[in-house]
């Protein structure tokens, strides 16, 4: 249960799947900006999209349009490739979350390894920070990665919750513990701690007990529920859980 002293936790809604449906016909519906505005009406504190190198869902024009039309902050998930970085520097989103990207993956499979592609990583971080974009690094709940994120001078990390979300019972408890320790360490090192991947209306509850996690980025479960109840309601339900706890 949240104590009154806990800062309010925020909900970023990932709307990539709206673009996935649109791209099934390469047409104009459903509208990505309209979906974002519906998510805002439901209480989203931010809108997240991943401009993938293969453009399988979100397109460049979506990112530009969203940055003009939404009122809440835009969080651009992006690889550190120079092509994507160039676009991000034109859009100048309020937030950017740097993620690893593999062509064949169905979704982002693991966190960034901050000890690889150092020059490219440094260049992306510096260029985005110079534009005053709040940079977060999407990393596994791993001590070495968290410490390295702090050394890289970013303001935030997003802890990959996929292993927790996919695990069962005892393994899940172990994963939860890793996330808890990582969130504590991140906050101790002065990082804003976000979490995301695979979270839904059930498995989010234990994570709400971790005060250091300030923001959740959730897509699949919210868009899936929206098919039955609409976006405003599916977002509002998640927001209520996040703000109210159990
Ligand atoms: N955070 C990051 C960095 C992601 O790559 C994704 C998936 O695009 C999410 C959060 C949202 O994950 P999900 O769609 O499983 O809620």
PDB file of C-alpha atoms and ligand atoms in Angstrom:
ATOM      1  CA  UNK A   1       0.000   0.000   0.000  1.00  0.00           C
ATOM      2  CA  UNK A   2       1.324   3.445  -0.873  1.00  0.00           C
ATOM      3  CA  UNK A   3       2.070   5.794   1.952  1.00  0.00           C
ATOM      4  CA  UNK A   4       1.034   9.442   1.579  1.00  0.00           C
ATOM      5  CA  UNK A   5       4.720  10.362   1.299  1.00  0.00           C
ATOM      6  CA  UNK A   6       5.278   8.244  -1.812  1.00  0.00           C
ATOM      7  CA  UNK A   7       5.504  10.313  -4.996  1.00  0.00           C
ATOM      8  CA  UNK A   8       2.670   9.678  -7.447  1.00  0.00           C
ATOM      9  CA  UNK A   9       3.576   6.978  -9.894  1.00  0.00           C
ATOM     10  CA  UNK A  10       3.100   7.747 -13.569  1.00  0.00           C
ATOM     11  CA  UNK A  11       1.715   5.763 -16.468  1.00  0.00           C
ATOM     12  CA  UNK A  12       3.223   5.958 -19.939  1.00  0.00           C
ATOM     13  CA  UNK A  13       1.035   4.247 -22.533  1.00  0.00           C
ATOM     14  CA  UNK A  14       2.771   2.551 -25.441  1.00  0.00           C
ATOM     15  CA  UNK A  15       0.578   2.726 -28.560  1.00  0.00           C
ATOM     16  CA  UNK A  16       2.782   0.830 -31.046  1.00  0.00           C
ATOM     17  CA  UNK A  17       0.052  -1.775 -31.501  1.00  0.00           C
ATOM     18  CA  UNK A  18      -2.334   0.835 -32.884  1.00  0.00           C
ATOM     19  CA  UNK A  19       0.155   1.387 -35.692  1.00  0.00           C
ATOM     20  CA  UNK A  20       0.542  -2.391 -36.086  1.00  0.00           C
ATOM     21  CA  UNK A  21      -3.164  -2.660 -36.927  1.00  0.00           C
ATOM     22  CA  UNK A  22      -2.954   0.267 -39.326  1.00  0.00           C
ATOM     23  CA  UNK A  23       0.107  -1.184 -41.066  1.00  0.00           C
ATOM     24  CA  UNK A  24      -1.787  -4.438 -41.651  1.00  0.00           C
ATOM     25  CA  UNK A  25      -3.495  -2.526 -44.489  1.00  0.00           C
ATOM     26  CA  UNK A  26      -0.922   0.245 -44.964  1.00  0.00           C
ATOM     27  CA  UNK A  27      -3.843   2.679 -44.684  1.00  0.00           C
ATOM     28  CA  UNK A  28      -4.781   5.482 -42.328  1.00  0.00           C
ATOM     29  CA  UNK A  29      -6.897   3.738 -39.711  1.00  0.00           C
ATOM     30  CA  UNK A  30      -6.811   3.338 -36.814  1.00  0.00           C
ATOM     31  CA  UNK A  31      -5.326   6.789 -36.263  1.00  0.00           C
ATOM     32  CA  UNK A  32      -2.264   6.813 -34.044  1.00  0.00           C
ATOM     33  CA  UNK A  33      -2.667  10.446 -32.848  1.00  0.00           C
ATOM     34  CA  UNK A  34      -6.353   9.851 -32.087  1.00  0.00           C
ATOM     35  CA  UNK A  35      -5.426   6.809 -30.045  1.00  0.00           C
ATOM     36  CA  UNK A  36      -2.891   8.930 -28.163  1.00  0.00           C
ATOM     37  CA  UNK A  37      -5.516  11.567 -27.395  1.00  0.00           C
ATOM     38  CA  UNK A  38      -7.893   8.870 -26.165  1.00  0.00           C
ATOM     39  CA  UNK A  39      -5.121   7.555 -23.913  1.00  0.00           C
ATOM     40  CA  UNK A  40      -4.642  11.084 -22.583  1.00  0.00           C
ATOM     41  CA  UNK A  41      -8.369  11.271 -21.820  1.00  0.00           C
ATOM     42  CA  UNK A  42      -8.024   8.024 -19.893  1.00  0.00           C
ATOM     43  CA  UNK A  43      -5.296   9.589 -17.756  1.00  0.00           C
ATOM     44  CA  UNK A  44      -2.054   8.641 -19.488  1.00  0.00           C
ATOM     45  CA  UNK A  45       0.820  10.708 -18.122  1.00  0.00           C
ATOM     46  CA  UNK A  46       2.844  10.115 -21.253  1.00  0.00           C
ATOM     47  CA  UNK A  47       2.671   8.486 -24.674  1.00  0.00           C
ATOM     48  CA  UNK A  48       5.372   6.065 -25.723  1.00  0.00           C
ATOM     49  CA  UNK A  49       6.174   4.863 -29.230  1.00  0.00           C
ATOM     50  CA  UNK A  50       9.042   2.822 -30.613  1.00  0.00           C
ATOM     51  CA  UNK A  51      10.298   3.964 -34.001  1.00  0.00           C
ATOM     52  CA  UNK A  52      11.892   0.707 -35.046  1.00  0.00           C
ATOM     53  CA  UNK A  53      14.585   0.573 -37.702  1.00  0.00           C
ATOM     54  CA  UNK A  54      12.369  -1.753 -39.801  1.00  0.00           C
ATOM     55  CA  UNK A  55       9.338   0.597 -39.393  1.00  0.00           C
ATOM     56  CA  UNK A  56       7.086  -2.385 -38.756  1.00  0.00           C
ATOM     57  CA  UNK A  57       4.546  -0.265 -36.874  1.00  0.00           C
ATOM     58  CA  UNK A  58       5.294   3.366 -35.984  1.00  0.00           C
ATOM     59  CA  UNK A  59       6.392   5.519 -38.960  1.00  0.00           C
ATOM     60  CA  UNK A  60       8.487   8.678 -38.939  1.00  0.00           C
ATOM     61  CA  UNK A  61       5.397  10.798 -39.684  1.00  0.00           C
ATOM     62  CA  UNK A  62       3.618   9.354 -36.603  1.00  0.00           C
ATOM     63  CA  UNK A  63       6.382  10.589 -34.341  1.00  0.00           C
ATOM     64  CA  UNK A  64       6.329  14.104 -35.784  1.00  0.00           C
ATOM     65  CA  UNK A  65       2.536  14.241 -35.657  1.00  0.00           C
ATOM     66  CA  UNK A  66       2.391  12.983 -32.076  1.00  0.00           C
ATOM     67  CA  UNK A  67       4.964  15.504 -30.950  1.00  0.00           C
ATOM     68  CA  UNK A  68       2.718  18.274 -32.318  1.00  0.00           C
ATOM     69  CA  UNK A  69      -0.637  16.934 -31.147  1.00  0.00           C
ATOM     70  CA  UNK A  70      -0.302  15.431 -27.685  1.00  0.00           C
ATOM     71  CA  UNK A  71      -0.182  17.469 -24.501  1.00  0.00           C
ATOM     72  CA  UNK A  72       1.526  14.931 -22.272  1.00  0.00           C
ATOM     73  CA  UNK A  73       5.226  14.154 -22.792  1.00  0.00           C
ATOM     74  CA  UNK A  74       6.236  11.992 -25.742  1.00  0.00           C
ATOM     75  CA  UNK A  75       8.629   9.195 -24.856  1.00  0.00           C
ATOM     76  CA  UNK A  76      10.438   7.932 -27.948  1.00  0.00           C
ATOM     77  CA  UNK A  77      11.806   4.419 -27.660  1.00  0.00           C
ATOM     78  CA  UNK A  78      14.747   4.153 -29.997  1.00  0.00           C
ATOM     79  CA  UNK A  79      17.852   2.253 -30.897  1.00  0.00           C
ATOM     80  CA  UNK A  80      21.164   4.088 -30.939  1.00  0.00           C
ATOM     81  CA  UNK A  81      21.590   3.785 -34.716  1.00  0.00           C
ATOM     82  CA  UNK A  82      22.655   7.023 -36.374  1.00  0.00           C
ATOM     83  CA  UNK A  83      19.609   6.976 -38.686  1.00  0.00           C
ATOM     84  CA  UNK A  84      17.116   6.849 -35.811  1.00  0.00           C
ATOM     85  CA  UNK A  85      19.148   9.296 -33.733  1.00  0.00           C
ATOM     86  CA  UNK A  86      19.012  11.822 -36.564  1.00  0.00           C
ATOM     87  CA  UNK A  87      15.198  11.648 -36.566  1.00  0.00           C
ATOM     88  CA  UNK A  88      15.008  11.898 -32.775  1.00  0.00           C
ATOM     89  CA  UNK A  89      17.132  15.034 -32.875  1.00  0.00           C
ATOM     90  CA  UNK A  90      14.659  16.591 -35.295  1.00  0.00           C
ATOM     91  CA  UNK A  91      11.600  15.595 -33.246  1.00  0.00           C
ATOM     92  CA  UNK A  92      13.171  16.491 -29.885  1.00  0.00           C
ATOM     93  CA  UNK A  93      10.795  14.420 -27.744  1.00  0.00           C
ATOM     94  CA  UNK A  94      10.512  15.243 -24.049  1.00  0.00           C
ATOM     95  CA  UNK A  95      11.860  11.769 -23.278  1.00  0.00           C
ATOM     96  CA  UNK A  96      13.822   9.110 -25.108  1.00  0.00           C
ATOM     97  CA  UNK A  97      14.328   5.552 -23.957  1.00  0.00           C
ATOM     98  CA  UNK A  98      17.325   3.864 -25.550  1.00  0.00           C
ATOM     99  CA  UNK A  99      16.648   0.215 -26.305  1.00  0.00           C
ATOM    100  CA  UNK A 100      18.484  -2.625 -28.054  1.00  0.00           C
ATOM    101  CA  UNK A 101      16.990  -3.727 -31.323  1.00  0.00           C
ATOM    102  CA  UNK A 102      17.215  -6.948 -33.286  1.00  0.00           C
ATOM    103  CA  UNK A 103      15.545  -7.280 -36.674  1.00  0.00           C
ATOM    104  CA  UNK A 104      13.977 -10.709 -36.094  1.00  0.00           C
ATOM    105  CA  UNK A 105      12.640 -10.141 -32.577  1.00  0.00           C
ATOM    106  CA  UNK A 106       8.892  -9.939 -31.999  1.00  0.00           C
ATOM    107  CA  UNK A 107       9.412  -7.346 -29.278  1.00  0.00           C
ATOM    108  CA  UNK A 108      12.386  -5.913 -27.375  1.00  0.00           C
ATOM    109  CA  UNK A 109      13.904  -9.064 -25.904  1.00  0.00           C
ATOM    110  CA  UNK A 110      16.451  -7.893 -23.389  1.00  0.00           C
ATOM    111  CA  UNK A 111      17.911  -4.759 -21.925  1.00  0.00           C
ATOM    112  CA  UNK A 112      20.752  -2.734 -23.415  1.00  0.00           C
ATOM    113  CA  UNK A 113      24.229  -3.972 -22.605  1.00  0.00           C
ATOM    114  CA  UNK A 114      25.864  -0.695 -21.584  1.00  0.00           C
ATOM    115  CA  UNK A 115      29.347  -2.163 -22.023  1.00  0.00           C
ATOM    116  CA  UNK A 116      28.853  -2.649 -25.772  1.00  0.00           C
ATOM    117  CA  UNK A 117      28.784  -0.111 -28.631  1.00  0.00           C
ATOM    118  CA  UNK A 118      30.153   2.461 -26.218  1.00  0.00           C
ATOM    119  CA  UNK A 119      30.965   5.149 -28.758  1.00  0.00           C
ATOM    120  CA  UNK A 120      27.541   4.978 -30.383  1.00  0.00           C
ATOM    121  CA  UNK A 121      25.850   4.929 -26.991  1.00  0.00           C
ATOM    122  CA  UNK A 122      27.834   7.912 -25.713  1.00  0.00           C
ATOM    123  CA  UNK A 123      27.064   9.852 -28.886  1.00  0.00           C
ATOM    124  CA  UNK A 124      23.310   9.193 -28.633  1.00  0.00           C
ATOM    125  CA  UNK A 125      23.150  10.100 -24.940  1.00  0.00           C
ATOM    126  CA  UNK A 126      25.147  13.313 -25.362  1.00  0.00           C
ATOM    127  CA  UNK A 127      23.217  14.483 -28.419  1.00  0.00           C
ATOM    128  CA  UNK A 128      19.820  13.905 -26.784  1.00  0.00           C
ATOM    129  CA  UNK A 129      20.809  15.450 -23.465  1.00  0.00           C
ATOM    130  CA  UNK A 130      22.070  18.504 -25.336  1.00  0.00           C
ATOM    131  CA  UNK A 131      18.527  18.925 -26.709  1.00  0.00           C
ATOM    132  CA  UNK A 132      17.217  18.598 -23.132  1.00  0.00           C
ATOM    133  CA  UNK A 133      15.511  15.313 -23.867  1.00  0.00           C
ATOM    134  CA  UNK A 134      15.296  13.202 -20.697  1.00  0.00           C
ATOM    135  CA  UNK A 135      17.235  10.067 -21.582  1.00  0.00           C
ATOM    136  CA  UNK A 136      16.499   6.722 -20.002  1.00  0.00           C
ATOM    137  CA  UNK A 137      18.318   3.471 -20.625  1.00  0.00           C
ATOM    138  CA  UNK A 138      16.296   0.270 -20.895  1.00  0.00           C
ATOM    139  CA  UNK A 139      18.323  -2.253 -18.918  1.00  0.00           C
ATOM    140  CA  UNK A 140      17.899  -5.577 -17.154  1.00  0.00           C
ATOM    141  CA  UNK A 141      17.675  -5.529 -13.349  1.00  0.00           C
ATOM    142  CA  UNK A 142      21.408  -6.102 -13.055  1.00  0.00           C
ATOM    143  CA  UNK A 143      23.722  -4.315 -10.630  1.00  0.00           C
ATOM    144  CA  UNK A 144      26.567  -3.805 -13.127  1.00  0.00           C
ATOM    145  CA  UNK A 145      24.230  -2.265 -15.691  1.00  0.00           C
ATOM    146  CA  UNK A 146      22.609   0.034 -13.131  1.00  0.00           C
ATOM    147  CA  UNK A 147      25.982   1.278 -11.882  1.00  0.00           C
ATOM    148  CA  UNK A 148      27.127   1.840 -15.458  1.00  0.00           C
ATOM    149  CA  UNK A 149      23.935   3.793 -16.251  1.00  0.00           C
ATOM    150  CA  UNK A 150      24.754   6.141 -13.375  1.00  0.00           C
ATOM    151  CA  UNK A 151      28.341   6.522 -14.626  1.00  0.00           C
ATOM    152  CA  UNK A 152      27.013   7.411 -18.081  1.00  0.00           C
ATOM    153  CA  UNK A 153      25.291  10.421 -16.554  1.00  0.00           C
ATOM    154  CA  UNK A 154      21.718   9.747 -17.706  1.00  0.00           C
ATOM    155  CA  UNK A 155      18.847  10.989 -15.561  1.00  0.00           C
ATOM    156  CA  UNK A 156      16.786   7.778 -15.759  1.00  0.00           C
ATOM    157  CA  UNK A 157      16.676   4.034 -16.309  1.00  0.00           C
ATOM    158  CA  UNK A 158      13.820   1.789 -17.322  1.00  0.00           C
ATOM    159  CA  UNK A 159      14.094  -1.626 -15.740  1.00  0.00           C
ATOM    160  CA  UNK A 160      13.149  -4.464 -18.090  1.00  0.00           C
ATOM    161  CA  UNK A 161      10.357  -6.366 -16.351  1.00  0.00           C
ATOM    162  CA  UNK A 162       9.945  -9.013 -19.077  1.00  0.00           C
ATOM    163  CA  UNK A 163      11.671 -11.828 -17.158  1.00  0.00           C
ATOM    164  CA  UNK A 164       9.478 -11.107 -14.131  1.00  0.00           C
ATOM    165  CA  UNK A 165       6.311 -10.970 -16.247  1.00  0.00           C
ATOM    166  CA  UNK A 166       7.089 -14.244 -18.022  1.00  0.00           C
ATOM    167  CA  UNK A 167       8.184 -16.191 -14.926  1.00  0.00           C
ATOM    168  CA  UNK A 168       6.023 -18.298 -12.675  1.00  0.00           C
ATOM    169  CA  UNK A 169       5.831 -18.659  -8.888  1.00  0.00           C
ATOM    170  CA  UNK A 170       9.235 -19.010  -7.186  1.00  0.00           C
ATOM    171  CA  UNK A 171      11.166 -17.801 -10.191  1.00  0.00           C
ATOM    172  CA  UNK A 172       8.853 -14.816 -10.361  1.00  0.00           C
ATOM    173  CA  UNK A 173       9.562 -13.949  -6.734  1.00  0.00           C
ATOM    174  CA  UNK A 174      13.289 -14.068  -7.487  1.00  0.00           C
ATOM    175  CA  UNK A 175      12.806 -11.756 -10.465  1.00  0.00           C
ATOM    176  CA  UNK A 176      10.718  -9.415  -8.331  1.00  0.00           C
ATOM    177  CA  UNK A 177      13.523  -9.295  -5.782  1.00  0.00           C
ATOM    178  CA  UNK A 178      16.047  -8.440  -8.517  1.00  0.00           C
ATOM    179  CA  UNK A 179      13.819  -5.590  -9.662  1.00  0.00           C
ATOM    180  CA  UNK A 180      13.391  -4.343  -6.095  1.00  0.00           C
ATOM    181  CA  UNK A 181      17.159  -4.334  -5.438  1.00  0.00           C
ATOM    182  CA  UNK A 182      17.850  -2.691  -8.786  1.00  0.00           C
ATOM    183  CA  UNK A 183      15.266   0.025  -8.193  1.00  0.00           C
ATOM    184  CA  UNK A 184      16.732   0.748  -4.740  1.00  0.00           C
ATOM    185  CA  UNK A 185      20.248   0.908  -6.143  1.00  0.00           C
ATOM    186  CA  UNK A 186      19.172   3.105  -9.049  1.00  0.00           C
ATOM    187  CA  UNK A 187      17.462   5.588  -6.746  1.00  0.00           C
ATOM    188  CA  UNK A 188      20.463   5.542  -4.394  1.00  0.00           C
ATOM    189  CA  UNK A 189      22.682   6.475  -7.356  1.00  0.00           C
ATOM    190  CA  UNK A 190      20.384   9.382  -8.193  1.00  0.00           C
ATOM    191  CA  UNK A 191      18.579   7.796 -11.151  1.00  0.00           C
ATOM    192  CA  UNK A 192      14.862   8.122 -11.834  1.00  0.00           C
ATOM    193  CA  UNK A 193      13.572   4.589 -12.036  1.00  0.00           C
ATOM    194  CA  UNK A 194      10.965   3.488 -14.575  1.00  0.00           C
ATOM    195  CA  UNK A 195       9.809  -0.051 -15.341  1.00  0.00           C
ATOM    196  CA  UNK A 196       8.194  -1.740 -18.280  1.00  0.00           C
ATOM    197  CA  UNK A 197       7.616  -4.732 -20.541  1.00  0.00           C
ATOM    198  CA  UNK A 198       5.014  -7.451 -20.164  1.00  0.00           C
ATOM    199  CA  UNK A 199       3.112  -5.671 -17.410  1.00  0.00           C
ATOM    200  CA  UNK A 200      -0.626  -6.172 -17.104  1.00  0.00           C
ATOM    201  CA  UNK A 201      -3.594  -5.520 -14.809  1.00  0.00           C
ATOM    202  CA  UNK A 202      -2.507  -8.371 -12.476  1.00  0.00           C
ATOM    203  CA  UNK A 203       1.258  -8.603 -12.402  1.00  0.00           C
ATOM    204  CA  UNK A 204       1.773  -4.884 -11.812  1.00  0.00           C
ATOM    205  CA  UNK A 205       0.574  -5.046  -8.201  1.00  0.00           C
ATOM    206  CA  UNK A 206       3.804  -6.311  -6.563  1.00  0.00           C
ATOM    207  CA  UNK A 207       5.765  -3.656  -8.461  1.00  0.00           C
ATOM    208  CA  UNK A 208       3.576  -0.927  -7.004  1.00  0.00           C
ATOM    209  CA  UNK A 209       5.008  -1.836  -3.607  1.00  0.00           C
ATOM    210  CA  UNK A 210       8.448  -0.688  -4.770  1.00  0.00           C
ATOM    211  CA  UNK A 211       8.476   3.032  -3.960  1.00  0.00           C
ATOM    212  CA  UNK A 212      11.531   3.787  -6.097  1.00  0.00           C
ATOM    213  CA  UNK A 213       9.682   2.940  -9.328  1.00  0.00           C
ATOM    214  CA  UNK A 214       8.205   6.230 -10.475  1.00  0.00           C
ATOM    215  CA  UNK A 215       6.874   5.388 -13.906  1.00  0.00           C
ATOM    216  CA  UNK A 216       5.489   2.388 -15.758  1.00  0.00           C
ATOM    217  CA  UNK A 217       5.469   2.037 -19.536  1.00  0.00           C
ATOM    218  CA  UNK A 218       2.762  -0.347 -20.641  1.00  0.00           C
ATOM    219  CA  UNK A 219       1.463  -1.198 -24.098  1.00  0.00           C
ATOM    220  CA  UNK A 220       0.302  -4.689 -24.964  1.00  0.00           C
ATOM    221  CA  UNK A 221      -2.104  -5.311 -22.095  1.00  0.00           C
ATOM    222  CA  UNK A 222      -3.693  -1.862 -22.333  1.00  0.00           C
ATOM    223  CA  UNK A 223      -4.214  -1.990 -26.099  1.00  0.00           C
ATOM    224  CA  UNK A 224      -5.507  -5.573 -25.833  1.00  0.00           C
ATOM    225  CA  UNK A 225      -8.083  -4.553 -23.239  1.00  0.00           C
ATOM    226  CA  UNK A 226      -8.994  -1.496 -25.315  1.00  0.00           C
ATOM    227  CA  UNK A 227     -10.340  -3.810 -28.024  1.00  0.00           C
ATOM    228  CA  UNK A 228     -13.157  -4.726 -25.640  1.00  0.00           C
ATOM    229  CA  UNK A 229     -13.704  -1.599 -23.552  1.00  0.00           C
ATOM    230  CA  UNK A 230     -12.138   1.227 -25.561  1.00  0.00           C
ATOM    231  CA  UNK A 231      -8.884   3.064 -24.993  1.00  0.00           C
ATOM    232  CA  UNK A 232     -10.161   5.633 -22.491  1.00  0.00           C
ATOM    233  CA  UNK A 233     -11.438   2.916 -20.167  1.00  0.00           C
ATOM    234  CA  UNK A 234      -8.505   0.530 -20.558  1.00  0.00           C
ATOM    235  CA  UNK A 235      -6.082   3.334 -19.728  1.00  0.00           C
ATOM    236  CA  UNK A 236      -8.249   4.672 -16.892  1.00  0.00           C
ATOM    237  CA  UNK A 237      -8.393   1.215 -15.304  1.00  0.00           C
ATOM    238  CA  UNK A 238      -4.616   0.885 -15.357  1.00  0.00           C
ATOM    239  CA  UNK A 239      -4.153   4.436 -14.104  1.00  0.00           C
ATOM    240  CA  UNK A 240      -6.485   3.740 -11.188  1.00  0.00           C
ATOM    241  CA  UNK A 241      -4.445   0.688 -10.234  1.00  0.00           C
ATOM    242  CA  UNK A 242      -1.176   2.632 -10.454  1.00  0.00           C
ATOM    243  CA  UNK A 243      -2.363   5.638  -8.496  1.00  0.00           C
ATOM    244  CA  UNK A 244      -4.450   3.749  -5.995  1.00  0.00           C
ATOM    245  CA  UNK A 245      -2.451   0.596  -5.450  1.00  0.00           C
ATOM    246  CA  UNK A 246      -4.481  -2.308  -4.171  1.00  0.00           C
TER     247      UNK A 246
HETATM  248  N1  LIG B   1       9.252  -0.444 -22.363  1.00  0.00           N
HETATM  249  C1  LIG B   1      10.053  -0.756 -23.413  1.00  0.00           C
HETATM  250  C2  LIG B   1      11.440  -0.225 -23.411  1.00  0.00           C
HETATM  251  C3  LIG B   1       9.576  -1.532 -24.485  1.00  0.00           C
HETATM  252  O1  LIG B   1      10.389  -1.847 -25.504  1.00  0.00           O
HETATM  253  C4  LIG B   1       8.224  -1.959 -24.474  1.00  0.00           C
HETATM  254  C5  LIG B   1       7.682  -2.720 -25.647  1.00  0.00           C
HETATM  255  O2  LIG B   1       7.679  -1.905 -26.768  1.00  0.00           O
HETATM  256  C6  LIG B   1       7.428  -1.593 -23.372  1.00  0.00           C
HETATM  257  C7  LIG B   1       7.975  -0.862 -22.321  1.00  0.00           C
HETATM  258  C8  LIG B   1       5.998  -2.000 -23.285  1.00  0.00           C
HETATM  259  O3  LIG B   1       5.902  -3.404 -23.193  1.00  0.00           O
HETATM  260  P1  LIG B   1       4.482  -4.083 -23.304  1.00  0.00           P
HETATM  261  O4  LIG B   1       3.937  -3.785 -24.654  1.00  0.00           O
HETATM  262  O5  LIG B   1       4.782  -5.526 -23.103  1.00  0.00           O
HETATM  263  O6  LIG B   1       3.619  -3.512 -22.220  1.00  0.00           O
END
